[in-house]
């Protein structure tokens, strides 16, 4: 059952992809006039949409996506927009820009398991003390500190860039694990210890990846080795 006021439904999906036969998608797709999300998420859903519905793949075109949402909301006429995003859209995801672009009373958010949770489950380690940062399509570098870190990557920035940022900020990378295609048939987990910059820079990692690292202060590491 749809809320009569809600116009934009932002729905988190697992890495394996959306399930059109389960709520909330099962009750929304037939009323959808605009479907947005990653290309691999939306392409398989076109058959469930009413005639004339628009599909918009979201990559680095956030400005275009927000304009499309605003235009849709202005003339919705009883239809809804659906935005699909891996994990929790409000956690280092597209939910942030949407919440700033669209009035809150027109929005509905449904989270899925975050990639942070999925990554640490694969590693079999608790993550309540882990620090989380995103370099996905961002020009600004995160300010790092010693500890256990996990990074969202993408938009042309991946493990090599994270390593470069860490070293430039005077930190020692004790260990790095790259988790590629989490939840997909090609899922791969690779740990580098010790971490060799040349090896990381020369490797071709899959586009969908998360990076987990342990960072130490170089001074503390030198003292510990004495």
mmCIF file with all atom_site columns, C-alpha atoms in Angstrom:
data_model
loop_
_atom_site.group_PDB
_atom_site.id
_atom_site.type_symbol
_atom_site.label_atom_id
_atom_site.label_alt_id
_atom_site.label_comp_id
_atom_site.label_asym_id
_atom_site.label_entity_id
_atom_site.label_seq_id
_atom_site.pdbx_PDB_ins_code
_atom_site.Cartn_x
_atom_site.Cartn_y
_atom_site.Cartn_z
_atom_site.occupancy
_atom_site.B_iso_or_equiv
_atom_site.pdbx_formal_charge
_atom_site.auth_seq_id
_atom_site.auth_comp_id
_atom_site.auth_asym_id
_atom_site.auth_atom_id
_atom_site.pdbx_PDB_model_num
ATOM 1   C CA . UNK A 1 1   ? 0.000  0.000   0.000   1.00 0.00 ? 1   UNK A CA 1
ATOM 2   C CA . UNK A 1 2   ? 1.414  3.377   -1.033  1.00 0.00 ? 2   UNK A CA 1
ATOM 3   C CA . UNK A 1 3   ? 1.479  6.490   1.100   1.00 0.00 ? 3   UNK A CA 1
ATOM 4   C CA . UNK A 1 4   ? -0.472 9.053   -0.949  1.00 0.00 ? 4   UNK A CA 1
ATOM 5   C CA . UNK A 1 5   ? 2.089  11.782  -0.183  1.00 0.00 ? 5   UNK A CA 1
ATOM 6   C CA . UNK A 1 6   ? 5.247  9.822   -0.886  1.00 0.00 ? 6   UNK A CA 1
ATOM 7   C CA . UNK A 1 7   ? 6.493  10.500  -4.397  1.00 0.00 ? 7   UNK A CA 1
ATOM 8   C CA . UNK A 1 8   ? 10.122 9.323   -4.261  1.00 0.00 ? 8   UNK A CA 1
ATOM 9   C CA . UNK A 1 9   ? 10.971 5.894   -2.850  1.00 0.00 ? 9   UNK A CA 1
ATOM 10  C CA . UNK A 1 10  ? 14.686 5.394   -2.202  1.00 0.00 ? 10  UNK A CA 1
ATOM 11  C CA . UNK A 1 11  ? 15.274 1.679   -1.768  1.00 0.00 ? 11  UNK A CA 1
ATOM 12  C CA . UNK A 1 12  ? 18.434 -0.095  -0.695  1.00 0.00 ? 12  UNK A CA 1
ATOM 13  C CA . UNK A 1 13  ? 19.236 -3.381  -2.406  1.00 0.00 ? 13  UNK A CA 1
ATOM 14  C CA . UNK A 1 14  ? 21.670 -6.182  -1.673  1.00 0.00 ? 14  UNK A CA 1
ATOM 15  C CA . UNK A 1 15  ? 24.684 -6.539  -4.010  1.00 0.00 ? 15  UNK A CA 1
ATOM 16  C CA . UNK A 1 16  ? 22.964 -9.543  -5.592  1.00 0.00 ? 16  UNK A CA 1
ATOM 17  C CA . UNK A 1 17  ? 20.371 -7.149  -7.020  1.00 0.00 ? 17  UNK A CA 1
ATOM 18  C CA . UNK A 1 18  ? 16.752 -6.060  -6.475  1.00 0.00 ? 18  UNK A CA 1
ATOM 19  C CA . UNK A 1 19  ? 13.885 -8.545  -6.117  1.00 0.00 ? 19  UNK A CA 1
ATOM 20  C CA . UNK A 1 20  ? 10.813 -7.260  -8.006  1.00 0.00 ? 20  UNK A CA 1
ATOM 21  C CA . UNK A 1 21  ? 8.578  -9.886  -6.393  1.00 0.00 ? 21  UNK A CA 1
ATOM 22  C CA . UNK A 1 22  ? 9.133  -8.706  -2.812  1.00 0.00 ? 22  UNK A CA 1
ATOM 23  C CA . UNK A 1 23  ? 8.014  -5.535  -1.019  1.00 0.00 ? 23  UNK A CA 1
ATOM 24  C CA . UNK A 1 24  ? 8.500  -2.684  -1.325  1.00 0.00 ? 24  UNK A CA 1
ATOM 25  C CA . UNK A 1 25  ? 9.321  -3.063  -5.041  1.00 0.00 ? 25  UNK A CA 1
ATOM 26  C CA . UNK A 1 26  ? 6.469  -5.471  -5.757  1.00 0.00 ? 26  UNK A CA 1
ATOM 27  C CA . UNK A 1 27  ? 3.919  -2.823  -4.780  1.00 0.00 ? 27  UNK A CA 1
ATOM 28  C CA . UNK A 1 28  ? 5.633  0.110   -6.450  1.00 0.00 ? 28  UNK A CA 1
ATOM 29  C CA . UNK A 1 29  ? 6.943  -0.898  -9.867  1.00 0.00 ? 29  UNK A CA 1
ATOM 30  C CA . UNK A 1 30  ? 3.496  -0.841  -11.486 1.00 0.00 ? 30  UNK A CA 1
ATOM 31  C CA . UNK A 1 31  ? 3.088  2.814   -10.469 1.00 0.00 ? 31  UNK A CA 1
ATOM 32  C CA . UNK A 1 32  ? 6.622  3.916   -11.341 1.00 0.00 ? 32  UNK A CA 1
ATOM 33  C CA . UNK A 1 33  ? 7.163  6.752   -13.796 1.00 0.00 ? 33  UNK A CA 1
ATOM 34  C CA . UNK A 1 34  ? 10.913 7.173   -13.135 1.00 0.00 ? 34  UNK A CA 1
ATOM 35  C CA . UNK A 1 35  ? 13.336 4.405   -12.169 1.00 0.00 ? 35  UNK A CA 1
ATOM 36  C CA . UNK A 1 36  ? 16.875 5.424   -11.215 1.00 0.00 ? 36  UNK A CA 1
ATOM 37  C CA . UNK A 1 37  ? 19.903 3.503   -10.006 1.00 0.00 ? 37  UNK A CA 1
ATOM 38  C CA . UNK A 1 38  ? 22.998 1.663   -11.129 1.00 0.00 ? 38  UNK A CA 1
ATOM 39  C CA . UNK A 1 39  ? 22.702 0.218   -14.614 1.00 0.00 ? 39  UNK A CA 1
ATOM 40  C CA . UNK A 1 40  ? 22.921 -3.359  -13.367 1.00 0.00 ? 40  UNK A CA 1
ATOM 41  C CA . UNK A 1 41  ? 20.071 -2.677  -10.913 1.00 0.00 ? 41  UNK A CA 1
ATOM 42  C CA . UNK A 1 42  ? 17.553 -1.071  -13.234 1.00 0.00 ? 42  UNK A CA 1
ATOM 43  C CA . UNK A 1 43  ? 18.005 -2.869  -16.561 1.00 0.00 ? 43  UNK A CA 1
ATOM 44  C CA . UNK A 1 44  ? 16.313 -6.066  -15.410 1.00 0.00 ? 44  UNK A CA 1
ATOM 45  C CA . UNK A 1 45  ? 13.232 -4.230  -14.132 1.00 0.00 ? 45  UNK A CA 1
ATOM 46  C CA . UNK A 1 46  ? 11.997 -2.530  -17.297 1.00 0.00 ? 46  UNK A CA 1
ATOM 47  C CA . UNK A 1 47  ? 9.459  -5.308  -17.949 1.00 0.00 ? 47  UNK A CA 1
ATOM 48  C CA . UNK A 1 48  ? 7.736  -4.525  -14.637 1.00 0.00 ? 48  UNK A CA 1
ATOM 49  C CA . UNK A 1 49  ? 7.211  -0.820  -15.404 1.00 0.00 ? 49  UNK A CA 1
ATOM 50  C CA . UNK A 1 50  ? 4.140  0.809   -16.965 1.00 0.00 ? 50  UNK A CA 1
ATOM 51  C CA . UNK A 1 51  ? 4.379  2.138   -20.537 1.00 0.00 ? 51  UNK A CA 1
ATOM 52  C CA . UNK A 1 52  ? 6.258  5.415   -20.824 1.00 0.00 ? 52  UNK A CA 1
ATOM 53  C CA . UNK A 1 53  ? 8.284  4.999   -17.636 1.00 0.00 ? 53  UNK A CA 1
ATOM 54  C CA . UNK A 1 54  ? 11.758 6.514   -17.795 1.00 0.00 ? 54  UNK A CA 1
ATOM 55  C CA . UNK A 1 55  ? 14.944 4.694   -16.772 1.00 0.00 ? 55  UNK A CA 1
ATOM 56  C CA . UNK A 1 56  ? 17.968 6.733   -15.705 1.00 0.00 ? 56  UNK A CA 1
ATOM 57  C CA . UNK A 1 57  ? 21.293 5.060   -14.928 1.00 0.00 ? 57  UNK A CA 1
ATOM 58  C CA . UNK A 1 58  ? 23.168 6.837   -12.127 1.00 0.00 ? 58  UNK A CA 1
ATOM 59  C CA . UNK A 1 59  ? 26.960 6.924   -12.368 1.00 0.00 ? 59  UNK A CA 1
ATOM 60  C CA . UNK A 1 60  ? 28.780 10.188  -11.729 1.00 0.00 ? 60  UNK A CA 1
ATOM 61  C CA . UNK A 1 61  ? 25.820 12.197  -13.064 1.00 0.00 ? 61  UNK A CA 1
ATOM 62  C CA . UNK A 1 62  ? 24.388 13.151  -9.653  1.00 0.00 ? 62  UNK A CA 1
ATOM 63  C CA . UNK A 1 63  ? 23.443 16.656  -10.809 1.00 0.00 ? 63  UNK A CA 1
ATOM 64  C CA . UNK A 1 64  ? 21.472 15.234  -13.755 1.00 0.00 ? 64  UNK A CA 1
ATOM 65  C CA . UNK A 1 65  ? 19.800 12.696  -11.467 1.00 0.00 ? 65  UNK A CA 1
ATOM 66  C CA . UNK A 1 66  ? 18.703 15.361  -8.958  1.00 0.00 ? 66  UNK A CA 1
ATOM 67  C CA . UNK A 1 67  ? 17.306 17.523  -11.762 1.00 0.00 ? 67  UNK A CA 1
ATOM 68  C CA . UNK A 1 68  ? 15.361 14.553  -13.109 1.00 0.00 ? 68  UNK A CA 1
ATOM 69  C CA . UNK A 1 69  ? 13.896 13.864  -9.656  1.00 0.00 ? 69  UNK A CA 1
ATOM 70  C CA . UNK A 1 70  ? 12.880 17.485  -9.124  1.00 0.00 ? 70  UNK A CA 1
ATOM 71  C CA . UNK A 1 71  ? 11.232 17.637  -12.554 1.00 0.00 ? 71  UNK A CA 1
ATOM 72  C CA . UNK A 1 72  ? 9.406  14.373  -11.893 1.00 0.00 ? 72  UNK A CA 1
ATOM 73  C CA . UNK A 1 73  ? 8.126  15.516  -8.502  1.00 0.00 ? 73  UNK A CA 1
ATOM 74  C CA . UNK A 1 74  ? 6.841  18.749  -10.048 1.00 0.00 ? 74  UNK A CA 1
ATOM 75  C CA . UNK A 1 75  ? 4.574  16.835  -12.417 1.00 0.00 ? 75  UNK A CA 1
ATOM 76  C CA . UNK A 1 76  ? 4.201  13.409  -10.806 1.00 0.00 ? 76  UNK A CA 1
ATOM 77  C CA . UNK A 1 77  ? 0.410  13.047  -11.350 1.00 0.00 ? 77  UNK A CA 1
ATOM 78  C CA . UNK A 1 78  ? -0.098 10.004  -9.163  1.00 0.00 ? 78  UNK A CA 1
ATOM 79  C CA . UNK A 1 79  ? 3.070  8.180   -10.247 1.00 0.00 ? 79  UNK A CA 1
ATOM 80  C CA . UNK A 1 80  ? 6.135  7.494   -8.130  1.00 0.00 ? 80  UNK A CA 1
ATOM 81  C CA . UNK A 1 81  ? 9.879  7.621   -8.661  1.00 0.00 ? 81  UNK A CA 1
ATOM 82  C CA . UNK A 1 82  ? 12.024 4.738   -7.443  1.00 0.00 ? 82  UNK A CA 1
ATOM 83  C CA . UNK A 1 83  ? 15.724 5.131   -6.722  1.00 0.00 ? 83  UNK A CA 1
ATOM 84  C CA . UNK A 1 84  ? 17.747 1.953   -6.151  1.00 0.00 ? 84  UNK A CA 1
ATOM 85  C CA . UNK A 1 85  ? 21.095 1.958   -4.354  1.00 0.00 ? 85  UNK A CA 1
ATOM 86  C CA . UNK A 1 86  ? 23.282 -0.772  -2.901  1.00 0.00 ? 86  UNK A CA 1
ATOM 87  C CA . UNK A 1 87  ? 23.104 -1.003  0.889   1.00 0.00 ? 87  UNK A CA 1
ATOM 88  C CA . UNK A 1 88  ? 21.744 1.884   2.925   1.00 0.00 ? 88  UNK A CA 1
ATOM 89  C CA . UNK A 1 89  ? 21.159 4.889   0.617   1.00 0.00 ? 89  UNK A CA 1
ATOM 90  C CA . UNK A 1 90  ? 21.581 7.269   3.576   1.00 0.00 ? 90  UNK A CA 1
ATOM 91  C CA . UNK A 1 91  ? 25.001 5.856   4.520   1.00 0.00 ? 91  UNK A CA 1
ATOM 92  C CA . UNK A 1 92  ? 27.648 7.217   2.122   1.00 0.00 ? 92  UNK A CA 1
ATOM 93  C CA . UNK A 1 93  ? 25.065 6.917   -0.653  1.00 0.00 ? 93  UNK A CA 1
ATOM 94  C CA . UNK A 1 94  ? 22.747 8.800   -2.954  1.00 0.00 ? 94  UNK A CA 1
ATOM 95  C CA . UNK A 1 95  ? 20.247 9.313   -0.120  1.00 0.00 ? 95  UNK A CA 1
ATOM 96  C CA . UNK A 1 96  ? 22.172 12.369  1.071   1.00 0.00 ? 96  UNK A CA 1
ATOM 97  C CA . UNK A 1 97  ? 21.831 14.411  -2.138  1.00 0.00 ? 97  UNK A CA 1
ATOM 98  C CA . UNK A 1 98  ? 18.209 13.292  -2.511  1.00 0.00 ? 98  UNK A CA 1
ATOM 99  C CA . UNK A 1 99  ? 17.311 14.377  1.034   1.00 0.00 ? 99  UNK A CA 1
ATOM 100 C CA . UNK A 1 100 ? 18.684 17.839  0.234   1.00 0.00 ? 100 UNK A CA 1
ATOM 101 C CA . UNK A 1 101 ? 16.941 18.093  -3.134  1.00 0.00 ? 101 UNK A CA 1
ATOM 102 C CA . UNK A 1 102 ? 13.440 16.781  -2.378  1.00 0.00 ? 102 UNK A CA 1
ATOM 103 C CA . UNK A 1 103 ? 11.084 17.856  0.478   1.00 0.00 ? 103 UNK A CA 1
ATOM 104 C CA . UNK A 1 104 ? 11.177 15.324  3.298   1.00 0.00 ? 104 UNK A CA 1
ATOM 105 C CA . UNK A 1 105 ? 7.430  14.619  3.318   1.00 0.00 ? 105 UNK A CA 1
ATOM 106 C CA . UNK A 1 106 ? 7.659  13.346  -0.259  1.00 0.00 ? 106 UNK A CA 1
ATOM 107 C CA . UNK A 1 107 ? 10.434 10.838  0.536   1.00 0.00 ? 107 UNK A CA 1
ATOM 108 C CA . UNK A 1 108 ? 10.550 7.263   1.765   1.00 0.00 ? 108 UNK A CA 1
ATOM 109 C CA . UNK A 1 109 ? 13.806 5.430   2.585   1.00 0.00 ? 109 UNK A CA 1
ATOM 110 C CA . UNK A 1 110 ? 14.215 1.656   2.891   1.00 0.00 ? 110 UNK A CA 1
ATOM 111 C CA . UNK A 1 111 ? 17.734 0.427   3.793   1.00 0.00 ? 111 UNK A CA 1
ATOM 112 C CA . UNK A 1 112 ? 19.419 -2.855  2.955   1.00 0.00 ? 112 UNK A CA 1
ATOM 113 C CA . UNK A 1 113 ? 22.574 -4.374  4.445   1.00 0.00 ? 113 UNK A CA 1
ATOM 114 C CA . UNK A 1 114 ? 25.516 -2.017  3.982   1.00 0.00 ? 114 UNK A CA 1
ATOM 115 C CA . UNK A 1 115 ? 28.637 -3.053  2.115   1.00 0.00 ? 115 UNK A CA 1
ATOM 116 C CA . UNK A 1 116 ? 30.551 -2.324  5.317   1.00 0.00 ? 116 UNK A CA 1
ATOM 117 C CA . UNK A 1 117 ? 28.568 -5.052  7.064   1.00 0.00 ? 117 UNK A CA 1
ATOM 118 C CA . UNK A 1 118 ? 28.995 -7.444  4.161   1.00 0.00 ? 118 UNK A CA 1
ATOM 119 C CA . UNK A 1 119 ? 32.746 -6.808  3.989   1.00 0.00 ? 119 UNK A CA 1
ATOM 120 C CA . UNK A 1 120 ? 33.437 -7.422  7.664   1.00 0.00 ? 120 UNK A CA 1
ATOM 121 C CA . UNK A 1 121 ? 31.204 -10.503 7.619   1.00 0.00 ? 121 UNK A CA 1
ATOM 122 C CA . UNK A 1 122 ? 33.405 -11.922 4.857   1.00 0.00 ? 122 UNK A CA 1
ATOM 123 C CA . UNK A 1 123 ? 36.482 -11.132 6.947   1.00 0.00 ? 123 UNK A CA 1
ATOM 124 C CA . UNK A 1 124 ? 34.886 -12.650 10.044  1.00 0.00 ? 124 UNK A CA 1
ATOM 125 C CA . UNK A 1 125 ? 35.779 -9.763  12.323  1.00 0.00 ? 125 UNK A CA 1
ATOM 126 C CA . UNK A 1 126 ? 33.837 -7.271  14.449  1.00 0.00 ? 126 UNK A CA 1
ATOM 127 C CA . UNK A 1 127 ? 33.711 -3.735  13.109  1.00 0.00 ? 127 UNK A CA 1
ATOM 128 C CA . UNK A 1 128 ? 32.248 -1.558  15.854  1.00 0.00 ? 128 UNK A CA 1
ATOM 129 C CA . UNK A 1 129 ? 35.577 0.280   16.196  1.00 0.00 ? 129 UNK A CA 1
ATOM 130 C CA . UNK A 1 130 ? 36.299 0.532   12.479  1.00 0.00 ? 130 UNK A CA 1
ATOM 131 C CA . UNK A 1 131 ? 36.461 3.941   10.846  1.00 0.00 ? 131 UNK A CA 1
ATOM 132 C CA . UNK A 1 132 ? 34.528 4.419   7.606   1.00 0.00 ? 132 UNK A CA 1
ATOM 133 C CA . UNK A 1 133 ? 35.326 6.790   4.759   1.00 0.00 ? 133 UNK A CA 1
ATOM 134 C CA . UNK A 1 134 ? 34.281 7.196   1.139   1.00 0.00 ? 134 UNK A CA 1
ATOM 135 C CA . UNK A 1 135 ? 36.335 8.337   -1.836  1.00 0.00 ? 135 UNK A CA 1
ATOM 136 C CA . UNK A 1 136 ? 33.586 7.424   -4.297  1.00 0.00 ? 136 UNK A CA 1
ATOM 137 C CA . UNK A 1 137 ? 33.632 10.212  -6.859  1.00 0.00 ? 137 UNK A CA 1
ATOM 138 C CA . UNK A 1 138 ? 34.915 12.709  -4.281  1.00 0.00 ? 138 UNK A CA 1
ATOM 139 C CA . UNK A 1 139 ? 37.594 15.304  -4.981  1.00 0.00 ? 139 UNK A CA 1
ATOM 140 C CA . UNK A 1 140 ? 38.377 15.859  -1.305  1.00 0.00 ? 140 UNK A CA 1
ATOM 141 C CA . UNK A 1 141 ? 40.596 13.358  0.483   1.00 0.00 ? 141 UNK A CA 1
ATOM 142 C CA . UNK A 1 142 ? 39.466 11.975  3.856   1.00 0.00 ? 142 UNK A CA 1
ATOM 143 C CA . UNK A 1 143 ? 41.578 12.924  6.873   1.00 0.00 ? 143 UNK A CA 1
ATOM 144 C CA . UNK A 1 144 ? 43.018 9.650   8.128   1.00 0.00 ? 144 UNK A CA 1
ATOM 145 C CA . UNK A 1 145 ? 44.415 8.503   11.470  1.00 0.00 ? 145 UNK A CA 1
ATOM 146 C CA . UNK A 1 146 ? 45.831 5.275   12.921  1.00 0.00 ? 146 UNK A CA 1
ATOM 147 C CA . UNK A 1 147 ? 43.327 2.440   13.260  1.00 0.00 ? 147 UNK A CA 1
ATOM 148 C CA . UNK A 1 148 ? 41.206 0.001   11.299  1.00 0.00 ? 148 UNK A CA 1
ATOM 149 C CA . UNK A 1 149 ? 39.585 1.598   8.239   1.00 0.00 ? 149 UNK A CA 1
ATOM 150 C CA . UNK A 1 150 ? 37.152 0.616   5.509   1.00 0.00 ? 150 UNK A CA 1
ATOM 151 C CA . UNK A 1 151 ? 36.658 2.642   2.341   1.00 0.00 ? 151 UNK A CA 1
ATOM 152 C CA . UNK A 1 152 ? 33.912 2.955   -0.232  1.00 0.00 ? 152 UNK A CA 1
ATOM 153 C CA . UNK A 1 153 ? 35.588 3.323   -3.633  1.00 0.00 ? 153 UNK A CA 1
ATOM 154 C CA . UNK A 1 154 ? 34.450 4.217   -7.133  1.00 0.00 ? 154 UNK A CA 1
ATOM 155 C CA . UNK A 1 155 ? 34.295 7.032   -9.624  1.00 0.00 ? 155 UNK A CA 1
ATOM 156 C CA . UNK A 1 156 ? 37.836 6.324   -10.791 1.00 0.00 ? 156 UNK A CA 1
ATOM 157 C CA . UNK A 1 157 ? 39.310 6.149   -7.289  1.00 0.00 ? 157 UNK A CA 1
ATOM 158 C CA . UNK A 1 158 ? 40.252 2.809   -5.780  1.00 0.00 ? 158 UNK A CA 1
ATOM 159 C CA . UNK A 1 159 ? 42.894 0.935   -3.743  1.00 0.00 ? 159 UNK A CA 1
ATOM 160 C CA . UNK A 1 160 ? 45.870 2.703   -5.347  1.00 0.00 ? 160 UNK A CA 1
ATOM 161 C CA . UNK A 1 161 ? 44.452 6.144   -4.529  1.00 0.00 ? 161 UNK A CA 1
ATOM 162 C CA . UNK A 1 162 ? 43.645 5.125   -0.949  1.00 0.00 ? 162 UNK A CA 1
ATOM 163 C CA . UNK A 1 163 ? 47.205 3.890   -0.462  1.00 0.00 ? 163 UNK A CA 1
ATOM 164 C CA . UNK A 1 164 ? 48.621 7.109   -1.910  1.00 0.00 ? 164 UNK A CA 1
ATOM 165 C CA . UNK A 1 165 ? 46.450 9.243   0.390   1.00 0.00 ? 165 UNK A CA 1
ATOM 166 C CA . UNK A 1 166 ? 47.528 7.218   3.435   1.00 0.00 ? 166 UNK A CA 1
ATOM 167 C CA . UNK A 1 167 ? 51.236 7.516   2.665   1.00 0.00 ? 167 UNK A CA 1
ATOM 168 C CA . UNK A 1 168 ? 50.942 11.213  1.845   1.00 0.00 ? 168 UNK A CA 1
ATOM 169 C CA . UNK A 1 169 ? 49.358 11.821  5.241   1.00 0.00 ? 169 UNK A CA 1
ATOM 170 C CA . UNK A 1 170 ? 52.333 10.175  6.971   1.00 0.00 ? 170 UNK A CA 1
ATOM 171 C CA . UNK A 1 171 ? 50.729 6.846   7.836   1.00 0.00 ? 171 UNK A CA 1
ATOM 172 C CA . UNK A 1 172 ? 52.074 3.321   7.553   1.00 0.00 ? 172 UNK A CA 1
ATOM 173 C CA . UNK A 1 173 ? 49.803 0.787   5.861   1.00 0.00 ? 173 UNK A CA 1
ATOM 174 C CA . UNK A 1 174 ? 50.354 -2.428  7.778   1.00 0.00 ? 174 UNK A CA 1
ATOM 175 C CA . UNK A 1 175 ? 47.855 -4.513  5.839   1.00 0.00 ? 175 UNK A CA 1
ATOM 176 C CA . UNK A 1 176 ? 45.320 -3.998  3.041   1.00 0.00 ? 176 UNK A CA 1
ATOM 177 C CA . UNK A 1 177 ? 42.408 -6.209  1.989   1.00 0.00 ? 177 UNK A CA 1
ATOM 178 C CA . UNK A 1 178 ? 40.507 -5.550  -1.236  1.00 0.00 ? 178 UNK A CA 1
ATOM 179 C CA . UNK A 1 179 ? 37.040 -7.100  -1.492  1.00 0.00 ? 179 UNK A CA 1
ATOM 180 C CA . UNK A 1 180 ? 35.807 -7.188  -5.090  1.00 0.00 ? 180 UNK A CA 1
ATOM 181 C CA . UNK A 1 181 ? 32.271 -7.838  -6.379  1.00 0.00 ? 181 UNK A CA 1
ATOM 182 C CA . UNK A 1 182 ? 30.829 -8.570  -2.929  1.00 0.00 ? 182 UNK A CA 1
ATOM 183 C CA . UNK A 1 183 ? 27.835 -10.888 -3.217  1.00 0.00 ? 183 UNK A CA 1
ATOM 184 C CA . UNK A 1 184 ? 28.313 -11.446 -6.958  1.00 0.00 ? 184 UNK A CA 1
ATOM 185 C CA . UNK A 1 185 ? 29.513 -14.586 -8.776  1.00 0.00 ? 185 UNK A CA 1
ATOM 186 C CA . UNK A 1 186 ? 33.034 -13.160 -9.198  1.00 0.00 ? 186 UNK A CA 1
ATOM 187 C CA . UNK A 1 187 ? 33.442 -12.235 -5.521  1.00 0.00 ? 187 UNK A CA 1
ATOM 188 C CA . UNK A 1 188 ? 37.126 -12.057 -4.576  1.00 0.00 ? 188 UNK A CA 1
ATOM 189 C CA . UNK A 1 189 ? 38.960 -11.204 -1.345  1.00 0.00 ? 189 UNK A CA 1
ATOM 190 C CA . UNK A 1 190 ? 42.691 -10.414 -1.536  1.00 0.00 ? 190 UNK A CA 1
ATOM 191 C CA . UNK A 1 191 ? 44.910 -9.440  1.404   1.00 0.00 ? 191 UNK A CA 1
ATOM 192 C CA . UNK A 1 192 ? 48.246 -7.691  0.912   1.00 0.00 ? 192 UNK A CA 1
ATOM 193 C CA . UNK A 1 193 ? 50.692 -7.976  3.813   1.00 0.00 ? 193 UNK A CA 1
ATOM 194 C CA . UNK A 1 194 ? 53.180 -6.436  3.573   1.00 0.00 ? 194 UNK A CA 1
ATOM 195 C CA . UNK A 1 195 ? 51.710 -3.781  1.303   1.00 0.00 ? 195 UNK A CA 1
ATOM 196 C CA . UNK A 1 196 ? 53.789 -2.992  -1.768  1.00 0.00 ? 196 UNK A CA 1
ATOM 197 C CA . UNK A 1 197 ? 52.824 0.219   -3.561  1.00 0.00 ? 197 UNK A CA 1
ATOM 198 C CA . UNK A 1 198 ? 54.160 -1.055  -6.869  1.00 0.00 ? 198 UNK A CA 1
ATOM 199 C CA . UNK A 1 199 ? 52.011 -4.177  -6.663  1.00 0.00 ? 199 UNK A CA 1
ATOM 200 C CA . UNK A 1 200 ? 48.872 -2.245  -5.725  1.00 0.00 ? 200 UNK A CA 1
ATOM 201 C CA . UNK A 1 201 ? 49.415 0.288   -8.516  1.00 0.00 ? 201 UNK A CA 1
ATOM 202 C CA . UNK A 1 202 ? 49.962 -2.414  -11.132 1.00 0.00 ? 202 UNK A CA 1
ATOM 203 C CA . UNK A 1 203 ? 46.913 -4.518  -10.208 1.00 0.00 ? 203 UNK A CA 1
ATOM 204 C CA . UNK A 1 204 ? 43.627 -4.106  -12.069 1.00 0.00 ? 204 UNK A CA 1
ATOM 205 C CA . UNK A 1 205 ? 40.871 -4.343  -9.481  1.00 0.00 ? 205 UNK A CA 1
ATOM 206 C CA . UNK A 1 206 ? 37.238 -4.777  -10.413 1.00 0.00 ? 206 UNK A CA 1
ATOM 207 C CA . UNK A 1 207 ? 35.166 -1.598  -10.379 1.00 0.00 ? 207 UNK A CA 1
ATOM 208 C CA . UNK A 1 208 ? 32.980 -2.732  -7.463  1.00 0.00 ? 208 UNK A CA 1
ATOM 209 C CA . UNK A 1 209 ? 35.302 -3.003  -4.493  1.00 0.00 ? 209 UNK A CA 1
ATOM 210 C CA . UNK A 1 210 ? 35.726 -2.106  -0.851  1.00 0.00 ? 210 UNK A CA 1
ATOM 211 C CA . UNK A 1 211 ? 39.090 -1.620  0.852   1.00 0.00 ? 211 UNK A CA 1
ATOM 212 C CA . UNK A 1 212 ? 39.889 -2.532  4.466   1.00 0.00 ? 212 UNK A CA 1
ATOM 213 C CA . UNK A 1 213 ? 43.205 -1.355  5.925   1.00 0.00 ? 213 UNK A CA 1
ATOM 214 C CA . UNK A 1 214 ? 45.090 -1.098  9.176   1.00 0.00 ? 214 UNK A CA 1
ATOM 215 C CA . UNK A 1 215 ? 46.911 2.224   9.463   1.00 0.00 ? 215 UNK A CA 1
ATOM 216 C CA . UNK A 1 216 ? 49.695 3.043   11.899  1.00 0.00 ? 216 UNK A CA 1
ATOM 217 C CA . UNK A 1 217 ? 51.663 6.145   12.714  1.00 0.00 ? 217 UNK A CA 1
ATOM 218 C CA . UNK A 1 218 ? 55.094 5.805   11.085  1.00 0.00 ? 218 UNK A CA 1
ATOM 219 C CA . UNK A 1 219 ? 56.826 7.064   14.227  1.00 0.00 ? 219 UNK A CA 1
ATOM 220 C CA . UNK A 1 220 ? 55.044 4.527   16.447  1.00 0.00 ? 220 UNK A CA 1
ATOM 221 C CA . UNK A 1 221 ? 55.899 1.737   13.991  1.00 0.00 ? 221 UNK A CA 1
ATOM 222 C CA . UNK A 1 222 ? 59.604 2.668   13.984  1.00 0.00 ? 222 UNK A CA 1
ATOM 223 C CA . UNK A 1 223 ? 59.689 2.751   17.786  1.00 0.00 ? 223 UNK A CA 1
ATOM 224 C CA . UNK A 1 224 ? 58.000 -0.642  17.952  1.00 0.00 ? 224 UNK A CA 1
ATOM 225 C CA . UNK A 1 225 ? 60.654 -2.116  15.642  1.00 0.00 ? 225 UNK A CA 1
ATOM 226 C CA . UNK A 1 226 ? 63.560 -0.888  17.795  1.00 0.00 ? 226 UNK A CA 1
#
